[in-house]
Short mmCIF file of C-alpha atoms and ligand atoms in Angstrom, two decimals:
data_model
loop_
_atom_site.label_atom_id
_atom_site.label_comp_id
_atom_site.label_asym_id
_atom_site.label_seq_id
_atom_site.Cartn_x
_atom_site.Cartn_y
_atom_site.Cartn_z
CA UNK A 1 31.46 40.38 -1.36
CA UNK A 2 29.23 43.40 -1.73
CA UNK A 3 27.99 44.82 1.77
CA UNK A 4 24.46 46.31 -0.11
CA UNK A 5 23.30 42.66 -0.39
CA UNK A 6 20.09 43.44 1.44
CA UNK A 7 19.91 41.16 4.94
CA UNK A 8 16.31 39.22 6.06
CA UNK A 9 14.81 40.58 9.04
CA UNK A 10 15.68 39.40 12.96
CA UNK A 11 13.89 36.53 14.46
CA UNK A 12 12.38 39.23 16.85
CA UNK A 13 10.88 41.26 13.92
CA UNK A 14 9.02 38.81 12.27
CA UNK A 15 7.81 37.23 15.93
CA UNK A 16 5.86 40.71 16.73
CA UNK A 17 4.47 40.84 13.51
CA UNK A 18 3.33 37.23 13.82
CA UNK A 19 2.41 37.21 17.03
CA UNK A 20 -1.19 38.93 16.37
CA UNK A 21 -2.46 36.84 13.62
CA UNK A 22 -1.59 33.27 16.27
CA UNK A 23 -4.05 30.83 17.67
CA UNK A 24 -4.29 31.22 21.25
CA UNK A 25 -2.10 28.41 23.89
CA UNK A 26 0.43 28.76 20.47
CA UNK A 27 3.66 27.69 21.72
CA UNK A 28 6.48 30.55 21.55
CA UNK A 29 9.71 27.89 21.11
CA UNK A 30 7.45 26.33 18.11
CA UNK A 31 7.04 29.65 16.21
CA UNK A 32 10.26 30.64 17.07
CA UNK A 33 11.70 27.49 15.47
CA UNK A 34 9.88 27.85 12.20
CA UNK A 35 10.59 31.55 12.02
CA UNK A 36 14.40 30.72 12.07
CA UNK A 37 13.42 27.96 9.05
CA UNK A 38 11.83 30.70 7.15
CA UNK A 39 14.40 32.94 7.58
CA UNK A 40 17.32 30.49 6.90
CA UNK A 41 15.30 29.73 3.56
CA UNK A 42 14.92 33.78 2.56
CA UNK A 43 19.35 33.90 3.70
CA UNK A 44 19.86 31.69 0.88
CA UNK A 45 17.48 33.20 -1.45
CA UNK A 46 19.32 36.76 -1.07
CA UNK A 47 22.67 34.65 -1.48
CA UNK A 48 21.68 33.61 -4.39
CA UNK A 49 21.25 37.18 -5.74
CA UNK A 50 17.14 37.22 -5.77
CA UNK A 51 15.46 39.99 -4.17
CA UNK A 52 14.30 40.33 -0.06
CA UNK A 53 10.01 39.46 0.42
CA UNK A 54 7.77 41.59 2.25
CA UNK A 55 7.90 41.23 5.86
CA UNK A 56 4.51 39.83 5.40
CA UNK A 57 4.69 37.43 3.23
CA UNK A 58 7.55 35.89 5.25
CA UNK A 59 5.22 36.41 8.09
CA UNK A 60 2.47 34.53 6.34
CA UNK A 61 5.50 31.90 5.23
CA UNK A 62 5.79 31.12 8.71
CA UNK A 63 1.98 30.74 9.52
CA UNK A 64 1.45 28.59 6.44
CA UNK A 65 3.86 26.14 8.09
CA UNK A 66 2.70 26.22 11.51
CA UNK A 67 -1.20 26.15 9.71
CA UNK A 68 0.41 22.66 8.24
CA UNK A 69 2.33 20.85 10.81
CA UNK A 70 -1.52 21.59 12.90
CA UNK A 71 -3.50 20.31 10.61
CA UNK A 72 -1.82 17.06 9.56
CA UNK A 73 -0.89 18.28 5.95
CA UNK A 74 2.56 18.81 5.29
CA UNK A 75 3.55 19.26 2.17
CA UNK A 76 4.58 15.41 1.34
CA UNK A 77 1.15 14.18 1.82
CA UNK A 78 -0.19 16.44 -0.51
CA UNK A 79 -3.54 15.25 -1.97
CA UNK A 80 -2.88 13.11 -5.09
CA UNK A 81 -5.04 11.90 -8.39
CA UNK A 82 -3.79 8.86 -9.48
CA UNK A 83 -4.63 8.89 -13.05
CA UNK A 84 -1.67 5.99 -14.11
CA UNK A 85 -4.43 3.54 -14.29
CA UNK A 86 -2.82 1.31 -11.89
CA UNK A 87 -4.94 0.25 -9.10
CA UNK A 88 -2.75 -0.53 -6.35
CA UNK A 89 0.48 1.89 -6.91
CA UNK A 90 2.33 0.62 -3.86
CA UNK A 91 4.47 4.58 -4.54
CA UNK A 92 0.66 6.06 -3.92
CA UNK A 93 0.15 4.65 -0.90
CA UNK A 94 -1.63 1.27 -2.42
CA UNK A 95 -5.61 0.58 -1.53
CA UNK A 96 -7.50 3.90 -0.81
CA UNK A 97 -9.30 3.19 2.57
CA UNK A 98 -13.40 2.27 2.28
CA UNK A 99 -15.43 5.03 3.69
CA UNK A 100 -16.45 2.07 6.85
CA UNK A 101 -12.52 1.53 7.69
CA UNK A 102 -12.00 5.57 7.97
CA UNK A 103 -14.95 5.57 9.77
CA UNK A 104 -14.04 2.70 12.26
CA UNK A 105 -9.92 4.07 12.58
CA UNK A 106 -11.37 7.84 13.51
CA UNK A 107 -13.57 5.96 16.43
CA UNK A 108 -10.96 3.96 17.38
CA UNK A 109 -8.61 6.98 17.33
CA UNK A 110 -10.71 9.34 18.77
CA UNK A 111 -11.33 7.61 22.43
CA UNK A 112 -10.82 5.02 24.54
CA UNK A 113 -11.72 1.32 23.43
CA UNK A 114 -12.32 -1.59 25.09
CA UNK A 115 -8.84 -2.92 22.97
CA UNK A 116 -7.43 -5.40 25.34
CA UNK A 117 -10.11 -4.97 28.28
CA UNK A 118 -12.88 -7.42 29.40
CA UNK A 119 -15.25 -5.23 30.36
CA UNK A 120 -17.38 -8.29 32.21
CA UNK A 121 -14.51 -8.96 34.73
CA UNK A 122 -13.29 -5.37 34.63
CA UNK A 123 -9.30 -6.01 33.61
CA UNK A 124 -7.18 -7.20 31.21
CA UNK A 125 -9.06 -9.43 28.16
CA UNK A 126 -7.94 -10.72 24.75
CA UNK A 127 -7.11 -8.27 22.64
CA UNK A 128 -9.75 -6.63 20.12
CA UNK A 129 -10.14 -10.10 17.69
CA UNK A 130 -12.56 -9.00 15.00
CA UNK A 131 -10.39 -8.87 12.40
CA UNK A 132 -9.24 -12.51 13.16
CA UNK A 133 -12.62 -13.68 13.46
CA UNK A 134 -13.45 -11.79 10.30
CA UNK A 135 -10.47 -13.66 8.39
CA UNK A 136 -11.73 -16.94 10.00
CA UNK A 137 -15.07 -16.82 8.52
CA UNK A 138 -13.75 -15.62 4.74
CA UNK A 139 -10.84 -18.47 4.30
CA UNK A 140 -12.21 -21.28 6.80
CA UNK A 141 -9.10 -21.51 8.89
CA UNK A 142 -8.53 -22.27 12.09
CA UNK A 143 -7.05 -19.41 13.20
CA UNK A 144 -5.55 -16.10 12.27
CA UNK A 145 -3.29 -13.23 13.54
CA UNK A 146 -2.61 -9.78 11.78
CA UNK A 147 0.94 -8.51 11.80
CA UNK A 148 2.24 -5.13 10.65
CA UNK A 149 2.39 -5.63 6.61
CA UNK A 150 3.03 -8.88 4.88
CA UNK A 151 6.85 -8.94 4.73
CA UNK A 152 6.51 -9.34 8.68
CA UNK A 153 3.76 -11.73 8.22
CA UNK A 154 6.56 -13.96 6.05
CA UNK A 155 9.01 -13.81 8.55
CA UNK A 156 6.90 -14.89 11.42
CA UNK A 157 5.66 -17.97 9.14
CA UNK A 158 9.30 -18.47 8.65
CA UNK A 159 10.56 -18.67 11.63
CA UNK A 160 8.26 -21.68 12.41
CA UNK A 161 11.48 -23.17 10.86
CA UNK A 162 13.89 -22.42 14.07
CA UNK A 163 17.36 -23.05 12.75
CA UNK A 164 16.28 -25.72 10.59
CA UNK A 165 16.06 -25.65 6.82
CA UNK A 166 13.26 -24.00 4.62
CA UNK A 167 12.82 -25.38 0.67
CA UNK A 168 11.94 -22.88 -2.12
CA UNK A 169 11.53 -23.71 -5.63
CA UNK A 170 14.61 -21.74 -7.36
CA UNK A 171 11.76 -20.20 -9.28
CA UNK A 172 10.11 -18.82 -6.44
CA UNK A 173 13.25 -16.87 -4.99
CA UNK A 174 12.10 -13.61 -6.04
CA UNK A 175 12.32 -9.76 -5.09
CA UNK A 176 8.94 -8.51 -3.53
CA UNK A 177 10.03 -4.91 -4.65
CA UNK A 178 12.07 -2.36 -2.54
CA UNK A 179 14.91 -4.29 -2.86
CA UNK A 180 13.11 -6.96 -0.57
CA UNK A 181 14.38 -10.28 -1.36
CA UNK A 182 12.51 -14.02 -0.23
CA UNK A 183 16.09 -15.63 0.40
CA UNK A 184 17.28 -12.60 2.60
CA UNK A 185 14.11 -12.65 4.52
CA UNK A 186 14.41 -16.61 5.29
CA UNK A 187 18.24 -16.41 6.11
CA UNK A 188 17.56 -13.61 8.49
CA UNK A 189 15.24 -14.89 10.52
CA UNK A 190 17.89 -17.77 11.12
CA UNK A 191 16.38 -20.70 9.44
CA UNK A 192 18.56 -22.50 6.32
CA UNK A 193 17.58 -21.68 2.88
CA UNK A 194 17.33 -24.56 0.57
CA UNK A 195 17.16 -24.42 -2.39
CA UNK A 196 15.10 -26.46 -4.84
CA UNK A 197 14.58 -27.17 -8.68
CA UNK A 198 15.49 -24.88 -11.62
CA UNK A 199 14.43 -21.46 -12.66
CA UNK A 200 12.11 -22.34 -15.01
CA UNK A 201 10.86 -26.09 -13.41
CA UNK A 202 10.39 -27.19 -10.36
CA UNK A 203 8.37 -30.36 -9.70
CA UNK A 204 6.74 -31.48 -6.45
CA UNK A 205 10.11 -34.66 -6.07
CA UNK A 206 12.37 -32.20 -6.12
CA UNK A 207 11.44 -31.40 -2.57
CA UNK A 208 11.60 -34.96 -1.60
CA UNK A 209 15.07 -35.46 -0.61
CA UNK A 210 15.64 -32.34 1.62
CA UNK A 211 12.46 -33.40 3.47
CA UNK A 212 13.01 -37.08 3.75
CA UNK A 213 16.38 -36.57 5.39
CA UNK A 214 14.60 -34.36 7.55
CA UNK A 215 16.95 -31.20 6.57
CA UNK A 216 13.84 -28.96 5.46
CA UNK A 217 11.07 -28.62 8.16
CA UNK A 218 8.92 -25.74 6.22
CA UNK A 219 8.55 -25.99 2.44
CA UNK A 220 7.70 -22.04 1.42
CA UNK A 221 5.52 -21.45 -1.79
CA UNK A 222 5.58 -17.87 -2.92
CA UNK A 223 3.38 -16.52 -5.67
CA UNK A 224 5.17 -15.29 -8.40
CA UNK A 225 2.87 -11.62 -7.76
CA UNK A 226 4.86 -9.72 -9.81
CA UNK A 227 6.17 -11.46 -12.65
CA UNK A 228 5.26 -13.60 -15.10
CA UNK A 229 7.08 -16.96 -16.77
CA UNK A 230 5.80 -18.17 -19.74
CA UNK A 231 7.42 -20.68 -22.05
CA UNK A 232 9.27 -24.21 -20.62
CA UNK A 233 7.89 -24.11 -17.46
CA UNK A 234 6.43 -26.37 -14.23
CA UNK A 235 5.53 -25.50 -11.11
CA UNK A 236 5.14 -27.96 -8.33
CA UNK A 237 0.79 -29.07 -7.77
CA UNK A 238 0.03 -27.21 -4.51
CA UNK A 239 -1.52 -30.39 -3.52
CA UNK A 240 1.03 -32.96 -4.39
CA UNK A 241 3.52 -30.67 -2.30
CA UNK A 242 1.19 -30.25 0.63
CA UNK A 243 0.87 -34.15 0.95
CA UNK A 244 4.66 -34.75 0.00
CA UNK A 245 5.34 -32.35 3.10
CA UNK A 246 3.27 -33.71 5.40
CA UNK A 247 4.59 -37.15 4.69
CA UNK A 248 7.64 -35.86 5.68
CA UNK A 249 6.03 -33.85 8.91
CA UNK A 250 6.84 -30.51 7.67
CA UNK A 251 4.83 -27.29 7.44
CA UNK A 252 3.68 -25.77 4.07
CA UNK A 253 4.12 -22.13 4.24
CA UNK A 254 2.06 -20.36 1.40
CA UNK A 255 2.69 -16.41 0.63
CA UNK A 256 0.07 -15.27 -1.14
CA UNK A 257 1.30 -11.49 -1.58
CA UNK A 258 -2.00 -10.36 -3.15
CA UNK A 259 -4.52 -12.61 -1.69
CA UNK A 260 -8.06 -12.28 -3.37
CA UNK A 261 -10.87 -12.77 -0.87
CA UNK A 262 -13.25 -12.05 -4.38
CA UNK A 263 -13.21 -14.21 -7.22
CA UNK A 264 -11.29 -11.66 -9.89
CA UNK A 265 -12.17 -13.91 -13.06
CA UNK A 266 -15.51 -12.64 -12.02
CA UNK A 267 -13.90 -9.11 -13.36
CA UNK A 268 -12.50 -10.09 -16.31
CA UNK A 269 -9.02 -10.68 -14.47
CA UNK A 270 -7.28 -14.07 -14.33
CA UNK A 271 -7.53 -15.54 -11.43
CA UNK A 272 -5.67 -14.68 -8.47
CA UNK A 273 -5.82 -17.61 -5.69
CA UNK A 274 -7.72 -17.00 -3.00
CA UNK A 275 -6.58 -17.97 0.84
CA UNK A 276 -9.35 -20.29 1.10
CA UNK A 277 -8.36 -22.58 -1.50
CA UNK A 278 -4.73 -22.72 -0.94
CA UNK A 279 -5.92 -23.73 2.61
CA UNK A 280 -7.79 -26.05 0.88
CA UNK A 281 -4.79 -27.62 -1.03
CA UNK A 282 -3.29 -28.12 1.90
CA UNK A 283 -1.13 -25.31 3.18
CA UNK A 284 -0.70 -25.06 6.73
CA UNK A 285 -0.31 -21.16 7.00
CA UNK A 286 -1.33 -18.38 4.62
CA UNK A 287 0.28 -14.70 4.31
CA UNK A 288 -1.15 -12.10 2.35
CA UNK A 289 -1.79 -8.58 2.19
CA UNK A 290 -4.53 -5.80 3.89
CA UNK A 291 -3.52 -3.27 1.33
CA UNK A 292 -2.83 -5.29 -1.53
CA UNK A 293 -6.35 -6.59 -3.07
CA UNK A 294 -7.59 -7.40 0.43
CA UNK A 295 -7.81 -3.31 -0.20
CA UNK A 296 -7.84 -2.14 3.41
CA UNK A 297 -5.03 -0.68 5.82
CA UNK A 298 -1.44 -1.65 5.38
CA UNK A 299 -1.60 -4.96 7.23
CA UNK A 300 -0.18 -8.42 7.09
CA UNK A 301 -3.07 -10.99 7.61
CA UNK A 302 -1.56 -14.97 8.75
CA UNK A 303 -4.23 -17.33 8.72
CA UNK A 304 -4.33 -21.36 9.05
CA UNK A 305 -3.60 -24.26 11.62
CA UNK A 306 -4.42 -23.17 15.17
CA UNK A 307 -1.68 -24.80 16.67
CA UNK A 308 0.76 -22.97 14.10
CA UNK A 309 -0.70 -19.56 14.90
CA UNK A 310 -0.65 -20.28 18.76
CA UNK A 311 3.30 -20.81 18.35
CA UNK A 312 3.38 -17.72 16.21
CA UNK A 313 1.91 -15.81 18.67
CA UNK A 314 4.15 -16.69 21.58
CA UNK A 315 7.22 -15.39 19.05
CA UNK A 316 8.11 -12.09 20.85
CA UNK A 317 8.82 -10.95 17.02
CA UNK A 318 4.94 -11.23 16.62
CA UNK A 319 5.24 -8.41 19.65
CA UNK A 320 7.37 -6.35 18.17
CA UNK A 321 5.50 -6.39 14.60
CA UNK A 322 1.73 -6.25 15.63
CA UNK A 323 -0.74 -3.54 14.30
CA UNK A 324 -2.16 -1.16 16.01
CA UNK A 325 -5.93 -0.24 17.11
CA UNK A 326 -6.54 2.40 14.49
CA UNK A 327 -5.35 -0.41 11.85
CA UNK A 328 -6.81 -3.61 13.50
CA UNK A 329 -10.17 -1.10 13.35
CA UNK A 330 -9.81 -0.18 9.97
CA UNK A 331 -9.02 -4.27 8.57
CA UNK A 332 -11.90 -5.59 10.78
CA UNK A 333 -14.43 -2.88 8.82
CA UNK A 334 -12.69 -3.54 5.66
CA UNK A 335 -13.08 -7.12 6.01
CA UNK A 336 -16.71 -6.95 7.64
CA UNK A 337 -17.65 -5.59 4.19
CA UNK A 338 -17.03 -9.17 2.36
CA UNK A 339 -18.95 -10.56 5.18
CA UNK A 340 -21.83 -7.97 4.27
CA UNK A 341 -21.99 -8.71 0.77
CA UNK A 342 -20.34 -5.19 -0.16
CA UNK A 343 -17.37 -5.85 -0.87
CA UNK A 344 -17.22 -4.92 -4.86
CA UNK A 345 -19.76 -1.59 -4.42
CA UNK A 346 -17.96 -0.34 -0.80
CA UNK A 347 -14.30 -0.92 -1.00
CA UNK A 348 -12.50 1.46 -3.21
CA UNK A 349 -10.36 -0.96 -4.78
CA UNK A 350 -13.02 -3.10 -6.15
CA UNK A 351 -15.37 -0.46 -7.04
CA UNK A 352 -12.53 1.03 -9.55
CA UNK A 353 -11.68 -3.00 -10.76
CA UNK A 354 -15.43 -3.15 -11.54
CA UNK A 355 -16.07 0.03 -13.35
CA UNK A 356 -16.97 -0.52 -17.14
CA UNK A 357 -15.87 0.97 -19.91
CA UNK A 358 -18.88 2.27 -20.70
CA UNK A 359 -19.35 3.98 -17.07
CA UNK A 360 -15.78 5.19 -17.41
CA UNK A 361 -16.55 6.55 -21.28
CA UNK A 362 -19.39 8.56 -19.60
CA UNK A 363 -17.06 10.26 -16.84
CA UNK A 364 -14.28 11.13 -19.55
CA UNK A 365 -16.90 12.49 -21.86
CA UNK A 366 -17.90 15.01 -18.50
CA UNK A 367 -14.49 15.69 -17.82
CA UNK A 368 -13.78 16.86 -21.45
CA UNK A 369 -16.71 18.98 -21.22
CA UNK A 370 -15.67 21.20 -18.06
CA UNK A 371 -12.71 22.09 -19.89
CA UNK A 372 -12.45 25.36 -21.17
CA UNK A 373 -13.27 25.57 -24.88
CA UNK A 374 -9.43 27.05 -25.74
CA UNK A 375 -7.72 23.86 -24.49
CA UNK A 376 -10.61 21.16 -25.47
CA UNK A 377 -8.85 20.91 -28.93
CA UNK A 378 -6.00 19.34 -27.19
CA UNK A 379 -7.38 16.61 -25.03
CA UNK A 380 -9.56 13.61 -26.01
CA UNK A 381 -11.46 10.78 -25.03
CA UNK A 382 -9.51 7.12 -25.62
CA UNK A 383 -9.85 3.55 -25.10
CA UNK A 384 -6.44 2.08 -22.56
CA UNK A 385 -5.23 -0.02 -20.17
CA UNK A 386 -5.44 -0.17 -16.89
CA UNK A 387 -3.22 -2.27 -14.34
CA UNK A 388 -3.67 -3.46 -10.67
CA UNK A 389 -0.25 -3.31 -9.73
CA UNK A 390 0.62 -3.96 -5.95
CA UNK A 391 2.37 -7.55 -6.86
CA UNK A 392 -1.12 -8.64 -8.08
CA UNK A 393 -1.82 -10.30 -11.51
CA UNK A 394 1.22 -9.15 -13.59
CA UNK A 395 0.71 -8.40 -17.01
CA UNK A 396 -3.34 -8.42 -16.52
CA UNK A 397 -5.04 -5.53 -18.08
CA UNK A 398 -8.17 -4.33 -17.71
CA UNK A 399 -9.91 -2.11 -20.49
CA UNK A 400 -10.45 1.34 -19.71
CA UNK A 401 -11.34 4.67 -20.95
CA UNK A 402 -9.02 7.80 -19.74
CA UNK A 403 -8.45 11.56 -21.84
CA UNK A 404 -4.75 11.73 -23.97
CA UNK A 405 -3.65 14.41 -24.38
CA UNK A 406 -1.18 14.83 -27.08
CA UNK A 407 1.33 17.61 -28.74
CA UNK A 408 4.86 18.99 -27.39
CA UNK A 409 6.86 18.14 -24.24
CA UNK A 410 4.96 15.28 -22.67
CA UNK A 411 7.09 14.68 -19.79
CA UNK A 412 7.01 18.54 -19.43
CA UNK A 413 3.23 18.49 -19.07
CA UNK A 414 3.36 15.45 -17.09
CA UNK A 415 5.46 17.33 -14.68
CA UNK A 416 3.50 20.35 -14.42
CA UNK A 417 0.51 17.81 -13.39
CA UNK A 418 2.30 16.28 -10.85
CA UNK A 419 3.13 19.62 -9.37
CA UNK A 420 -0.16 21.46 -9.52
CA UNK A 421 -2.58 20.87 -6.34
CA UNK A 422 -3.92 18.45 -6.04
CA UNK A 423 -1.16 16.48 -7.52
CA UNK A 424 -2.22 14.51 -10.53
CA UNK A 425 0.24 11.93 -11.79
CA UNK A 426 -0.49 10.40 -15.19
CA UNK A 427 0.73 7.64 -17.36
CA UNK A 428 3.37 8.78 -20.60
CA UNK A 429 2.95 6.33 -23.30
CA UNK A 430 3.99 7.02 -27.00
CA UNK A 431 4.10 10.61 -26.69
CA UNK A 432 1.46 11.08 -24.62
CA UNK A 433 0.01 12.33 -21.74
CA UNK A 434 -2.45 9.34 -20.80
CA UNK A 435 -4.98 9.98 -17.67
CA UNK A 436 -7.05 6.75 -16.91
CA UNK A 437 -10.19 7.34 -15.06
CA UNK A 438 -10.37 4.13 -13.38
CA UNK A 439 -8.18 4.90 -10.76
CA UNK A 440 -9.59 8.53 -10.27
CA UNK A 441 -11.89 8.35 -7.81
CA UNK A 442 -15.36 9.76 -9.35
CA UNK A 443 -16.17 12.75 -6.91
CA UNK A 444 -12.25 14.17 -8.48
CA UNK A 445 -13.35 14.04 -11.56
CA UNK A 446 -13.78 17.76 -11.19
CA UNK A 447 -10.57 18.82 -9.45
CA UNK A 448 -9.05 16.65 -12.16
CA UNK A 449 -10.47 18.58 -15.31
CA UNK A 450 -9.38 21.89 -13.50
CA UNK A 451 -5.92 20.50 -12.87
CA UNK A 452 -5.56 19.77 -16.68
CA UNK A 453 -6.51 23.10 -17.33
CA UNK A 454 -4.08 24.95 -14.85
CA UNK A 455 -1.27 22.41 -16.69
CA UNK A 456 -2.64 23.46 -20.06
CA UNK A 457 -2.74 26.97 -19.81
C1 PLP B 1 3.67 -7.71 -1.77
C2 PLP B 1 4.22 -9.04 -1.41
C3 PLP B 1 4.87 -9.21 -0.18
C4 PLP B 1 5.07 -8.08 0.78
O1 PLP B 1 3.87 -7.64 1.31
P1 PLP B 1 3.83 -6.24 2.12
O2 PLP B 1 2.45 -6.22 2.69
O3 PLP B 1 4.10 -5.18 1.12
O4 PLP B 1 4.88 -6.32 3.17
C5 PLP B 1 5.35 -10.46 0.13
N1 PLP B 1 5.22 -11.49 -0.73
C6 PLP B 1 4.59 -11.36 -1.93
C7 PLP B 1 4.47 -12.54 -2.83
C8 PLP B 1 4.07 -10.12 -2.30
O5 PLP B 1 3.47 -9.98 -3.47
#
């Protein structure tokens, strides 16, 4: 070991110098705890043979952090471009918030609210329902209740089984992604799986004998969200089951995953079923989504039979897994847009589903022009496809416009992207760097051309 391997600077010596340049009421312990990080950071650095920084860049090292942890924006929620041309990348954080929702969550946030208060009789009230009575009025059910995301929303619905047995079409038994699994969420909220059908077919009598010998109380229909079977296959008529279930007096559970409260055939999308008319067909309760293509906060939204959603209320699990007021703010504005009429122009994830080709062709023509003239050569305007992704209509594609950029070391460049700020991650597709505009949001357009640029140069 050599003893001339220079040695960072005390605690103490880097506290005076940063002690001028703090905000005032700036807690000592804090700075004295992020000083030690930095410091730990530059002892491992000089092990590593590199040479000692400035007192004063360490200095402004440890005021970046403390700048960071004040202002919300660490590091890992750096601000991102998604330019894969997948509309709801559950790794991205899913459905950008509409402008309303931010708008309602800061209010809700900021002060007091009258949450679970009647102000009238001057104590405790019902708590804040406008989301419910929002979801009421789009799917015509009885009743709803909004749980923390949709996986909790399942295992509520679920657990109007008790002990007793819940039937799933073998075809339906499918990962929701993260390793998330429909038979492990049944078993563990202590109700029987039973299974029913085949793989590829599964016909509304094959539910028949676990419900006539009363071994099956729920029958659970989950939409195949992110997959796709084509070939030899049946699935039972929503319908047929319903009325086969009730026969029997069990419950039809429907999990909708996505959950489209617009028509998306309207969009040139296939259609995605809407909560309304599985209600229609006869499910009792429907699960689905806020930040799927609902495309508000992370939220799981339960609507159907009011007697249903009064037991799943009284489940302390519904306790333990209800939203907040910042969230319960931000779905009710989300959802108050569909009752406005706004829903395709306001909410983020419907604006970018509706964009045309030609409006996107426009915005990669601009893009291509605020590059400098000494990269230009390398990027150009093409024709792709975009996704929605976020268990929604698997294998749809919507076309889209988007820049390529092409020559050596795509996942190189694609790297360099993803580490620039803001962050842009792009789609690599033979050989190329692809960047769809559909899922940048316009007003980046800018930041995105100079992020190419930085990567390019
Ligand atoms: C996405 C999805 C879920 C899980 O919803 P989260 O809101 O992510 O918890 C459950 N079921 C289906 C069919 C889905 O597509």
């Amino acid at each position: 070991m050599s003893t001339h391997r220079p040695r960072p600077p005390s605690v103490e010596t880097l506290l005076v110098v940063a002690r001028g340049r703090l905000a005032d009421g700036t807690d000592a312990e804090a700075v004295t705890a992020i000083a030690r990080d930095v410091l730990a950071v530059e002892r491992t650095r000089l092990a590593a043979g590199e040479s000692a920084t400035d007192l004063e860049r360490l200095v402004d090292d440890v005021l970046d952090r403390l700048e960071a942890f004040a202002t919300g924006s660490p590091h890992d929620l750096t601000p991102v471009i998604n330019a894969t041309g997948v509309v709801l990348h559950t790794n991205l954080g899913r459905a950008p918030w509409p402008a309303a929702a931010v708008a309602a969550a800061t209010r809700a946030a900021t002060g007091y609210s009258l949450l679970e208060f009647d102000r009238v009789v001057g104590h405790r009230g019902p708590r804040f329902r406008a989301a419910e009575a929002h979801l009421i009025a789009l799917t015509g059910a009885e009743d709803a209740l909004v749980t923390v995301n949709n996986a909790a929303a399942l295992a509520l619905a679920v657990g109007l089984a008790g002990r007793k047995g819940v039937a799933v079409s073998r075809g339906e038994l499918v990962e929701i992604g993260g390793g998330v699994r429909i038979p492990e969420i049944v078993r563990r909220t202590g109700a029987r799986l039973i299974e029913v059908g085949t793989t590829n077919r599964t016909r509304a009598a094959d539910f028949e004998p676990p419900l006539a010998d009363g071994r099956a109380t729920v029958v659970l229909r989950v939409h195949p969200s992110n997959f796709a079977q084509t070939g030899f296959v049946e699935a039972p008529d929503a319908t047929e089951l319903a009325r086969l279930a009730h026969a029997h007096g069990a419950i039809v559970v429907d999990d909708l995953g996505s959950g489209a409260l617009l028509e998306t055939a309207a969009f040139g999308l296939a259609h995605e079923p809407t909560p309304a008319e599985r209600l229609a067909a006869g499910a009792d309760i429907v699960t689905f989504s806020g930040d799927k293509l609902v495309g508000g906060p992370q939220a799981g939204l339960v609507v159907g039979r009011a007697d249903l959603i009064a037991r799943i209320r009284k489940d302390p699990l519904a306790r333990a897994i209800r939203p907040d007021k910042v969230t319960l703010a931000a779905l009710a504005a989300t959802l108050g847009l569909y009752r406005s009429g706004r829903a395709s122009t306001d909410i983020p994830v419907w604006r970018m589903i509706a964009m045309s080709p030609r409006e996107l062709g426009v915005r990669a023509d601009a893009v291509l022009a605020g590059l400098p003239t000494a990269i230009r050569g390398r990027v150009r305007a093409s024709q792709m496809a975009s996704a929605i992704g976020g268990g929604s209509l698997p294998g749809e594609t919507l076309e889209s416009v988007g820049l390529v950029i092409a020559g050596e070391g795509p996942a190189a460049l694609a790297a360099r992207l993803r580490a620039g700020e803001p962050s842009v991650v792009a789609r690599v597709e033979h050989g190329a760097v692809l960047l769809d505009l559909r899922t940048v949001a316009p007003e980046d357009d800018i930041a995105l051309a100079g992020a190419v640029a930085r990567a390019l140069a």
